[in-house]
């Protein structure tokens, strides 16, 4: 699904050049659950931005679903991003005064999915994260854990090929964080491809594989032999 080779990213400000990525190489197969870890300033956020088409590399290659990012203009990148990628952010990014239904519908407004099919998709996405009873509740009245689960529902509603989760438990207490990881774990077991960025080792170990980034390079890329599970932590 994803293949990057010798990926580089430089930022130039006045006469100063910062090399955020220095030649990162790895691939992610369909159905994998991969965690990307690294200390602050390691390059993991830059890497996520490139993987999710929010930025372009300054060197190396990136192929997504068999097509090089170099062969796509900004319009095509936006189309692929909306159709094939779902996003979950640390800060939820929900509109507080809108209902759960309306928040989850937002990605569909920018898709080619006809209005007649939207209600079923929205209800199924909310049901899949265990919050069907909150469908018509204002998002601002939800707990932090519920908001993040609704953010996952919003990421799912377009049936994307991959979900990018950026520190999804970072603003949550341990119990709510566990509920969020339970949803992501369930989605992975159903065949979803998930790329998770986190600084928390326990959270990272829900994945099949952990890629550690340091100083813009891959420090390690290891299979998780003793995966965390929600059953272990309950």
Coordinates of N, CA and C in Angstrom, one line a residue:
X1 N 0.8 -1.2 0.0 CA 0.0 0.0 0.0 C 0.9 1.3 0.0
X2 N 1.9 1.3 0.9 CA 2.8 2.4 1.0 C 4.2 2.0 0.8
X3 N 4.9 2.7 0.0 CA 6.4 2.4 -0.2 C 7.1 3.7 -0.3
X4 N 8.0 3.9 0.7 CA 8.9 5.1 0.6 C 10.4 4.6 0.6
X5 N 11.1 5.3 -0.2 CA 12.6 5.0 -0.4 C 13.4 6.3 -0.3
X6 N 14.3 6.2 0.6 CA 15.3 7.3 0.8 C 14.6 8.7 0.9
X7 N 13.5 8.7 1.7 CA 12.7 9.9 1.7 C 13.4 11.0 2.5
X8 N 13.4 12.2 2.0 CA 14.1 13.4 2.6 C 13.2 14.6 2.7
X9 N 13.3 15.4 3.7 CA 12.6 16.6 3.8 C 13.5 17.7 4.4
X10 N 13.6 18.8 3.7 CA 14.4 19.9 4.2 C 13.5 21.1 4.3
X11 N 13.7 21.9 5.4 CA 13.1 23.2 5.5 C 14.1 24.3 5.5
X12 N 13.9 25.3 4.7 CA 14.9 26.4 4.6 C 14.2 27.7 5.1
X13 N 14.9 28.3 6.1 CA 14.4 29.5 6.6 C 15.6 30.5 6.7
X14 N 15.5 31.6 5.9 CA 16.6 32.5 5.7 C 17.8 31.7 5.2
X15 N 18.9 31.7 6.0 CA 20.1 31.0 5.6 C 20.2 29.7 6.3
X16 N 19.2 29.2 7.0 CA 19.3 28.0 7.8 C 18.5 26.9 7.2
X17 N 19.1 25.7 7.0 CA 18.5 24.5 6.4 C 18.4 23.5 7.5
X18 N 17.2 23.0 7.7 CA 16.9 22.0 8.7 C 16.5 20.7 8.0
X19 N 17.3 19.6 8.2 CA 17.0 18.3 7.6 C 16.1 17.5 8.5
X20 N 14.8 17.5 8.3 CA 13.9 16.8 9.1 C 13.9 15.3 8.9
X21 N 14.0 14.9 7.6 CA 14.1 13.5 7.2 C 15.4 13.3 6.4
X22 N 16.1 12.3 6.7 CA 17.5 12.2 6.1 C 17.6 10.9 5.2
X23 N 16.5 10.3 4.8 CA 16.6 9.1 4.0 C 15.9 7.9 4.6
X24 N 14.6 8.1 4.7 CA 13.8 7.1 5.4 C 13.2 6.1 4.4
X25 N 13.4 4.8 4.7 CA 12.9 3.8 3.8 C 12.1 2.7 4.5
X26 N 10.9 2.4 4.1 CA 10.1 1.3 4.6 C 8.9 1.2 3.7
X27 N 8.1 0.1 4.0 CA 6.9 -0.1 3.3 C 5.8 -0.6 4.3
X28 N 4.6 -0.3 3.9 CA 3.4 -0.8 4.8 C 2.4 -1.5 3.9
X29 N 2.1 -2.7 4.3 CA 1.2 -3.6 3.5 C -0.2 -3.4 3.9
X30 N -1.1 -3.7 3.0 CA -2.6 -3.6 3.3 C -2.9 -4.5 4.5
X31 N -3.6 -3.9 5.4 CA -4.1 -4.7 6.6 C -3.1 -4.6 7.8
X32 N -2.0 -4.0 7.6 CA -1.0 -3.8 8.7 C -1.5 -2.8 9.7
X33 N -1.1 -2.9 11.0 CA -1.2 -1.9 12.0 C 0.2 -1.5 12.5
X34 N 0.6 -0.3 12.1 CA 2.0 0.1 12.3 C 2.0 1.4 13.2
X35 N 2.8 1.3 14.2 CA 3.1 2.5 15.1 C 4.4 3.2 14.7
X36 N 4.4 4.5 14.6 CA 5.6 5.3 14.4 C 5.9 6.0 15.7
X37 N 7.1 5.8 16.2 CA 7.4 6.4 17.5 C 8.7 7.3 17.3
X38 N 8.9 8.2 18.2 CA 10.2 9.0 18.2 C 10.1 10.1 19.1
X39 N 11.2 10.6 19.6 CA 11.2 11.8 20.5 C 10.8 13.0 19.8
X40 N 10.5 14.1 20.5 CA 10.2 15.4 19.9 C 11.4 15.8 19.0
X41 N 11.0 16.2 17.8 CA 12.1 16.7 16.9 C 12.7 15.5 16.1
X42 N 12.2 14.3 16.2 CA 12.8 13.2 15.5 C 12.4 13.1 14.0
X43 N 11.3 13.8 13.6 CA 10.9 13.8 12.3 C 9.6 13.0 12.0
X44 N 9.1 12.4 13.1 CA 7.9 11.6 12.9 C 6.7 12.4 12.5
X45 N 6.5 13.6 13.0 CA 5.4 14.4 12.5 C 5.5 14.8 11.1
X46 N 6.8 15.2 10.7 CA 7.0 15.5 9.3 C 6.7 14.3 8.4
X47 N 7.1 13.1 8.8 CA 6.9 11.9 8.1 C 5.4 11.7 7.9
X48 N 4.6 11.8 9.0 CA 3.2 11.6 8.9 C 2.5 12.6 7.9
X49 N 3.0 13.9 8.0 CA 2.4 14.9 7.0 C 2.7 14.5 5.6
X50 N 3.8 13.9 5.3 CA 4.1 13.4 3.9 C 3.3 12.2 3.6
X51 N 3.2 11.3 4.5 CA 2.5 10.0 4.2 C 1.0 10.3 4.0
X52 N 0.5 11.4 4.7 CA -0.9 11.7 4.5 C -1.2 12.8 3.5
X53 N -0.2 13.1 2.7 CA -0.3 14.1 1.5 C -0.5 15.5 2.0
X54 N -0.2 15.8 3.2 CA -0.2 17.2 3.7 C 1.0 18.0 3.3
X55 N 2.1 17.3 2.9 CA 3.3 17.9 2.5 C 4.0 17.0 1.5
X56 N 4.9 17.6 0.8 CA 5.7 16.8 -0.2 C 7.1 16.7 0.3
X57 N 7.8 15.5 -0.1 CA 9.2 15.4 0.3 C 10.1 16.2 -0.6
X58 N 11.3 16.5 -0.2 CA 12.3 17.2 -1.1 C 13.2 16.2 -1.7
X59 N 13.1 14.9 -1.4 CA 14.0 13.9 -2.0 C 13.4 12.6 -1.7
X60 N 13.9 11.6 -2.5 CA 13.4 10.2 -2.4 C 12.1 10.0 -3.1
X61 N 11.5 8.9 -2.8 CA 10.2 8.5 -3.5 C 9.2 8.0 -2.5
X62 N 7.9 8.3 -2.9 CA 6.8 7.8 -2.1 C 5.7 7.3 -3.1
X63 N 5.4 6.0 -3.0 CA 4.3 5.4 -3.8 C 3.2 5.0 -2.9
X64 N 2.0 5.4 -3.3 CA 0.8 5.1 -2.5 C -0.2 4.4 -3.4
X65 N -0.6 3.1 -3.1 CA -1.5 2.3 -3.9 C -0.9 2.2 -5.3
X66 N 0.4 2.1 -5.4 CA 1.0 1.8 -6.7 C 1.3 3.1 -7.6
X67 N 0.9 4.2 -7.1 CA 1.1 5.5 -7.8 C 2.1 6.4 -7.1
X68 N 3.1 7.0 -7.8 CA 4.0 7.9 -7.2 C 3.4 9.2 -6.9
X69 N 3.7 9.8 -5.8 CA 3.3 11.1 -5.4 C 3.7 12.1 -6.4
X70 N 4.9 11.9 -7.1 CA 5.4 12.8 -8.1 C 4.5 12.9 -9.3
X71 N 3.7 11.9 -9.5 CA 2.8 11.9 -10.7 C 1.5 12.5 -10.4
X72 N 1.3 13.1 -9.2 CA 0.0 13.7 -8.9 C 0.1 15.1 -8.6
X73 N -0.8 15.9 -9.1 CA -0.8 17.4 -8.8 C -1.6 17.6 -7.5
X74 N -1.6 18.8 -7.1 CA -2.3 19.1 -5.8 C -3.7 18.7 -5.8
X75 N -4.4 18.8 -6.9 CA -5.8 18.5 -7.0 C -6.0 17.0 -6.8
X76 N -5.1 16.2 -7.5 CA -5.2 14.8 -7.4 C -4.9 14.3 -6.0
X77 N -3.9 14.9 -5.4 CA -3.5 14.6 -4.0 C -4.7 14.8 -3.1
X78 N -5.4 15.9 -3.2 CA -6.6 16.2 -2.4 C -7.7 15.1 -2.6
X79 N -7.9 14.7 -3.8 CA -8.9 13.7 -4.1 C -8.6 12.4 -3.5
X80 N -7.3 12.0 -3.6 CA -6.9 10.7 -3.0 C -7.0 10.8 -1.5
X81 N -6.6 11.9 -1.0 CA -6.6 12.1 0.5 C -8.1 12.0 1.0
X82 N -9.0 12.6 0.3 CA -10.4 12.5 0.8 C -11.0 11.1 0.6
X83 N -10.6 10.5 -0.5 CA -11.3 9.2 -0.8 C -10.6 8.0 -0.1
X84 N -9.3 8.0 0.0 CA -8.6 6.8 0.5 C -8.0 6.9 1.9
X85 N -8.1 8.1 2.5 CA -7.4 8.3 3.8 C -8.4 8.8 4.8
X86 N -8.4 8.2 6.0 CA -9.1 8.7 7.1 C -8.2 9.2 8.2
X87 N -8.6 10.3 9.0 CA -7.7 10.9 9.9 C -8.3 11.0 11.3
X88 N -7.5 10.7 12.3 CA -7.9 10.9 13.7 C -6.8 11.7 14.4
X89 N -7.2 12.9 15.0 CA -6.3 13.8 15.6 C -6.3 13.8 17.1
X90 N -5.3 14.2 17.7 CA -5.2 14.3 19.2 C -6.3 15.2 19.7
X91 N -6.6 16.3 19.0 CA -7.5 17.3 19.5 C -8.9 17.1 19.0
X92 N -9.2 16.0 18.4 CA -10.6 15.6 18.0 C -11.1 16.3 16.8
X93 N -11.0 17.6 16.7 CA -11.4 18.5 15.6 C -12.9 18.3 15.3
X94 N -13.7 18.2 16.3 CA -15.2 18.1 16.1 C -15.7 19.5 16.2
X95 N -16.9 19.8 15.6 CA -17.6 21.1 15.8 C -18.6 20.9 16.9
X96 N -18.3 21.6 18.0 CA -19.0 21.3 19.3 C -20.5 21.5 19.2
X97 N -21.0 22.5 18.4 CA -22.4 22.8 18.3 C -23.2 21.9 17.3
X98 N -22.5 21.1 16.5 CA -23.1 20.2 15.6 C -23.3 18.9 16.3
X99 N -24.3 18.2 15.8 CA -24.6 16.8 16.4 C -23.5 15.9 15.9
X100 N -23.5 14.7 16.5 CA -22.6 13.6 16.1 C -22.9 13.3 14.6
X101 N -24.1 13.2 14.3 CA -24.5 12.9 12.9 C -23.9 13.9 11.9
X102 N -24.0 15.2 12.2 CA -23.5 16.2 11.3 C -22.0 16.2 11.3
X103 N -21.3 16.0 12.4 CA -19.9 15.9 12.4 C -19.4 14.8 11.5
X104 N -20.0 13.6 11.6 CA -19.5 12.4 10.9 C -19.8 12.6 9.4
X105 N -20.8 13.4 9.1 CA -21.2 13.6 7.7 C -20.2 14.5 6.9
X106 N -19.5 15.3 7.6 CA -18.6 16.3 7.0 C -17.8 15.7 5.8
X107 N -17.0 14.6 6.0 CA -16.2 14.1 4.9 C -17.0 13.7 3.7
X108 N -18.3 13.3 3.9 CA -19.1 12.9 2.8 C -19.6 14.1 1.9
X109 N -19.6 15.3 2.5 CA -19.9 16.5 1.7 C -18.9 16.8 0.7
X110 N -17.7 16.3 0.8 CA -16.6 16.5 -0.2 C -16.4 15.3 -1.0
X111 N -17.3 14.3 -0.9 CA -17.1 13.1 -1.7 C -18.1 12.9 -2.8
X112 N -17.9 11.9 -3.6 CA -18.9 11.7 -4.7 C -20.0 10.7 -4.3
X113 N -20.1 10.4 -3.0 CA -21.1 9.5 -2.4 C -22.5 10.3 -2.4
X114 N -23.5 9.7 -3.1 CA -24.8 10.5 -3.2 C -25.4 10.6 -1.9
X115 N -26.2 11.7 -1.7 CA -26.9 12.0 -0.4 C -27.8 10.8 0.0
X116 N -28.3 10.1 -0.9 CA -29.3 9.0 -0.6 C -28.6 7.9 0.2
X117 N -27.2 7.8 0.1 CA -26.5 6.7 0.7 C -25.8 7.2 2.0
X118 N -25.9 8.5 2.3 CA -25.1 9.0 3.4 C -25.6 8.6 4.8
X119 N -26.9 8.6 5.0 CA -27.5 8.3 6.3 C -27.1 6.9 6.8
X120 N -27.1 5.9 5.9 CA -26.8 4.5 6.2 C -25.3 4.5 6.6
X121 N -24.4 5.1 5.9 CA -23.0 5.1 6.2 C -22.7 5.8 7.5
X122 N -23.4 6.9 7.8 CA -23.1 7.6 9.0 C -23.6 6.8 10.2
X123 N -24.8 6.2 10.1 CA -25.3 5.4 11.2 C -24.4 4.2 11.5
X124 N -23.9 3.5 10.4 CA -23.0 2.4 10.5 C -21.7 2.7 11.2
X125 N -21.1 3.9 10.8 CA -19.8 4.3 11.3 C -20.0 4.6 12.8
X126 N -21.0 5.3 13.2 CA -21.2 5.6 14.6 C -21.5 4.3 15.4
X127 N -22.3 3.4 14.8 CA -22.5 2.2 15.5 C -21.3 1.3 15.7
X128 N -20.4 1.4 14.7 CA -19.1 0.6 14.8 C -18.2 1.1 15.9
X129 N -18.3 2.3 16.4 CA -17.5 2.7 17.5 C -18.3 2.7 18.9
X130 N -19.5 2.1 18.8 CA -20.2 1.8 20.0 C -21.0 3.0 20.6
X131 N -21.4 4.0 19.8 CA -22.0 5.2 20.3 C -23.3 5.5 19.5
X132 N -24.0 4.5 19.0 CA -25.2 4.7 18.3 C -26.2 5.5 19.0
X133 N -26.3 5.4 20.3 CA -27.3 6.2 21.1 C -26.9 7.7 21.2
X134 N -25.7 8.1 20.7 CA -25.3 9.5 20.7 C -25.5 10.2 19.4
X135 N -26.1 9.5 18.4 CA -26.1 10.0 17.1 C -26.6 11.4 16.9
X136 N -27.6 11.8 17.7 CA -28.2 13.2 17.6 C -27.8 14.1 18.8
X137 N -26.8 13.7 19.5 CA -26.2 14.5 20.6 C -25.2 15.5 20.1
X138 N -25.2 16.7 20.6 CA -24.2 17.7 20.2 C -22.9 17.2 20.7
X139 N -21.9 17.4 19.8 CA -20.5 16.9 20.1 C -19.9 17.5 21.3
X140 N -20.3 18.8 21.6 CA -19.7 19.4 22.8 C -20.2 18.8 24.1
X141 N -21.2 18.0 24.1 CA -21.7 17.4 25.3 C -21.1 16.0 25.6
X142 N -20.2 15.6 24.7 CA -19.6 14.2 24.9 C -18.4 14.3 25.7
X143 N -18.0 13.2 26.3 CA -16.7 13.1 27.1 C -15.6 13.1 26.1
X144 N -14.4 13.2 26.6 CA -13.2 13.2 25.7 C -13.1 11.9 24.9
X145 N -13.3 10.8 25.7 CA -13.2 9.5 25.0 C -14.2 9.3 23.9
X146 N -15.4 9.8 24.2 CA -16.5 9.7 23.2 C -16.2 10.5 22.0
X147 N -15.7 11.7 22.2 CA -15.3 12.6 21.1 C -14.3 11.9 20.2
X148 N -13.3 11.2 20.8 CA -12.3 10.6 20.0 C -12.9 9.4 19.2
X149 N -13.8 8.7 19.8 CA -14.5 7.6 19.1 C -15.3 8.1 18.0
X150 N -16.0 9.3 18.2 CA -16.7 9.9 17.1 C -15.8 10.3 16.0
X151 N -14.6 10.8 16.4 CA -13.6 11.2 15.4 C -13.2 10.0 14.5
X152 N -13.1 8.8 15.2 CA -12.8 7.6 14.4 C -13.9 7.3 13.5
X153 N -15.2 7.4 13.9 CA -16.3 7.2 13.1 C -16.3 8.1 11.8
X154 N -15.9 9.4 12.1 CA -15.8 10.3 10.9 C -14.7 9.9 10.0
X155 N -13.6 9.3 10.5 CA -12.6 8.8 9.6 C -13.0 7.6 8.8
X156 N -13.9 6.8 9.4 CA -14.4 5.6 8.7 C -15.4 5.8 7.7
X157 N -16.2 6.9 7.7 CA -17.4 7.0 7.0 C -17.2 7.0 5.5
X158 N -16.1 7.4 5.0 CA -15.8 7.3 3.5 C -15.3 5.9 3.1
X159 N -15.1 5.0 4.0 CA -14.6 3.7 3.8 C -13.2 3.8 3.2
X160 N -12.2 4.5 3.9 CA -10.9 4.7 3.4 C -10.0 3.5 3.3
X161 N -9.0 3.5 2.5 CA -8.0 2.4 2.5 C -7.1 2.4 3.7
X162 N -6.9 3.5 4.3 CA -6.0 3.6 5.4 C -6.4 4.7 6.4
X163 N -6.2 4.4 7.7 CA -6.5 5.4 8.7 C -5.2 5.9 9.4
X164 N -5.0 7.2 9.4 CA -3.8 7.8 10.1 C -4.3 8.3 11.4
X165 N -3.7 7.9 12.5 CA -4.1 8.4 13.9 C -2.9 9.0 14.5
X166 N -3.0 10.3 14.7 CA -1.9 11.1 15.3 C -2.1 11.4 16.8
X167 N -1.4 10.7 17.6 CA -1.5 10.8 19.1 C -3.0 10.7 19.5
X168 N -3.7 9.7 19.1 CA -5.2 9.7 19.4 C -5.5 9.6 20.9
X169 N -4.6 9.1 21.7 CA -4.9 9.0 23.2 C -4.2 10.1 24.0
X170 N -3.6 11.1 23.3 CA -2.8 12.1 24.0 C -3.5 13.0 24.9
X171 N -4.8 13.3 24.6 CA -5.6 14.2 25.5 C -6.6 13.4 26.4
X172 N -6.4 12.1 26.5 CA -7.3 11.3 27.2 C -6.8 10.7 28.5
X173 N -7.6 10.4 29.5 CA -7.2 9.6 30.6 C -7.0 8.2 30.2
X174 N -6.4 7.4 31.1 CA -6.1 6.0 30.7 C -7.3 5.2 30.3
X175 N -8.4 5.3 31.0 CA -9.6 4.6 30.7 C -10.1 4.9 29.3
X176 N -10.2 6.2 29.1 CA -10.8 6.7 27.8 C -9.8 6.3 26.6
X177 N -8.5 6.4 26.9 CA -7.5 6.0 25.9 C -7.6 4.5 25.6
X178 N -7.9 3.7 26.6 CA -8.0 2.3 26.4 C -9.2 2.0 25.5
X179 N -10.3 2.7 25.7 CA -11.5 2.6 24.9 C -11.2 2.9 23.4
X180 N -10.5 4.0 23.2 CA -10.1 4.4 21.8 C -9.2 3.3 21.2
X181 N -8.3 2.8 21.9 CA -7.4 1.7 21.4 C -8.2 0.4 21.1
X182 N -9.2 0.2 21.9 CA -10.1 -1.0 21.7 C -10.8 -0.8 20.3
X183 N -11.2 0.4 20.0 CA -11.9 0.6 18.7 C -10.9 0.4 17.5
X184 N -9.7 1.0 17.7 CA -8.7 0.8 16.6 C -8.2 -0.6 16.5
X185 N -8.1 -1.3 17.6 CA -7.8 -2.8 17.6 C -8.8 -3.6 16.8
X186 N -10.1 -3.2 17.1 CA -11.2 -3.9 16.5 C -11.2 -3.7 15.0
X187 N -10.9 -2.4 14.6 CA -10.9 -2.1 13.2 C -9.8 -2.8 12.4
X188 N -8.6 -2.9 13.1 CA -7.5 -3.7 12.5 C -7.9 -5.1 12.3
X189 N -8.5 -5.7 13.3 CA -8.9 -7.1 13.2 C -9.9 -7.4 12.1
X190 N -10.6 -6.3 11.7 CA -11.5 -6.4 10.5 C -10.9 -6.1 9.2
X191 N -9.5 -5.9 9.2 CA -8.8 -5.7 8.0 C -8.4 -4.3 7.6
X192 N -8.6 -3.3 8.5 CA -8.2 -2.0 8.2 C -6.7 -1.8 8.3
X193 N -6.2 -1.0 7.5 CA -4.8 -0.6 7.6 C -4.7 0.7 8.5
X194 N -3.9 0.6 9.5 CA -3.8 1.7 10.5 C -2.3 2.2 10.7
X195 N -2.1 3.4 10.6 CA -0.8 4.0 10.9 C -1.0 4.9 12.1
X196 N -0.3 4.6 13.2 CA -0.5 5.3 14.5 C 0.8 6.0 14.8
X197 N 0.7 7.3 15.1 CA 1.9 8.1 15.6 C 1.6 8.3 17.1
X198 N 2.6 7.9 17.9 CA 2.4 8.0 19.4 C 3.8 8.1 20.1
X199 N 3.8 8.7 21.2 CA 5.1 8.7 22.0 C 4.9 7.7 23.2
X200 N 3.7 7.0 23.3 CA 3.5 6.1 24.4 C 3.8 4.7 24.0
X201 N 4.7 4.1 24.7 CA 5.1 2.7 24.3 C 3.9 1.7 24.4
X202 N 3.1 1.8 25.5 CA 2.0 0.9 25.7 C 1.0 1.1 24.6
X203 N 0.7 2.3 24.1 CA -0.2 2.5 23.0 C 0.4 1.9 21.7
X204 N 1.7 2.2 21.5 CA 2.4 1.7 20.3 C 2.3 0.2 20.2
X205 N 2.3 -0.5 21.3 CA 2.4 -2.0 21.3 C 1.0 -2.6 20.9
X206 N 0.0 -1.9 20.7 CA -1.2 -2.4 20.1 C -1.0 -2.8 18.6
X207 N 0.0 -2.2 18.0 CA 0.3 -2.5 16.6 C 1.0 -3.8 16.4
X208 N 1.1 -4.2 15.1 CA 1.9 -5.4 14.8 C 3.4 -5.1 14.7
X209 N 3.6 -3.8 14.5 CA 5.0 -3.4 14.1 C 5.2 -2.0 14.6
X210 N 6.5 -1.7 15.1 CA 6.8 -0.4 15.5 C 8.0 0.1 14.8
X211 N 7.9 1.3 14.1 CA 9.0 1.9 13.5 C 9.4 3.1 14.3
X212 N 10.7 3.1 14.8 CA 11.2 4.2 15.6 C 12.0 5.1 14.8
X213 N 11.7 6.4 14.8 CA 12.4 7.5 14.1 C 13.3 8.3 15.1
X214 N 14.5 8.5 14.7 CA 15.4 9.4 15.5 C 16.3 10.2 14.5
X215 N 16.3 11.5 14.8 CA 17.2 12.4 14.0 C 16.9 12.2 12.5
X216 N 15.7 12.0 12.1 CA 15.3 11.9 10.7 C 15.6 10.6 10.0
X217 N 16.0 9.6 10.8 CA 16.3 8.3 10.2 C 15.5 7.2 10.9
X218 N 15.4 6.1 10.3 CA 14.7 4.9 10.9 C 15.8 4.3 11.9
X219 N 15.5 4.4 13.2 CA 16.4 3.8 14.1 C 16.2 2.3 14.3
X220 N 14.9 1.9 14.2 CA 14.6 0.5 14.3 C 13.2 0.2 13.6
X221 N 13.0 -1.0 13.2 CA 11.7 -1.4 12.5 C 11.5 -2.8 12.9
X222 N 10.7 -3.0 14.0 CA 10.5 -4.3 14.6 C 9.1 -4.8 14.6
X223 N 8.9 -6.1 14.5 CA 7.6 -6.7 14.7 C 7.3 -6.8 16.1
X224 N 6.1 -6.5 16.6 CA 5.7 -6.6 18.0 C 5.4 -8.1 18.2
X225 N 6.2 -8.8 19.1 CA 6.0 -10.2 19.3 C 5.0 -10.4 20.4
X226 N 4.8 -9.5 21.3 CA 3.8 -9.6 22.4 C 2.9 -8.4 22.4
X227 N 2.0 -8.4 21.5 CA 1.1 -7.2 21.3 C 0.3 -7.0 22.5
X228 N 0.1 -5.6 22.8 CA -0.9 -5.3 23.8 C -2.3 -5.7 23.3
X229 N -3.2 -5.8 24.2 CA -4.6 -6.0 23.9 C -5.4 -5.4 25.0
X230 N -6.6 -5.1 24.6 CA -7.5 -4.5 25.6 C -7.9 -5.5 26.7
X231 N -7.8 -6.8 26.3 CA -8.1 -7.8 27.3 C -7.0 -7.8 28.4
X232 N -5.8 -7.6 28.0 CA -4.7 -7.6 29.0 C -4.8 -6.5 30.0
X233 N -5.3 -5.3 29.5 CA -5.3 -4.1 30.3 C -6.5 -3.9 31.2
X234 N -7.5 -4.7 30.9 CA -8.8 -4.6 31.7 C -8.6 -5.2 33.1

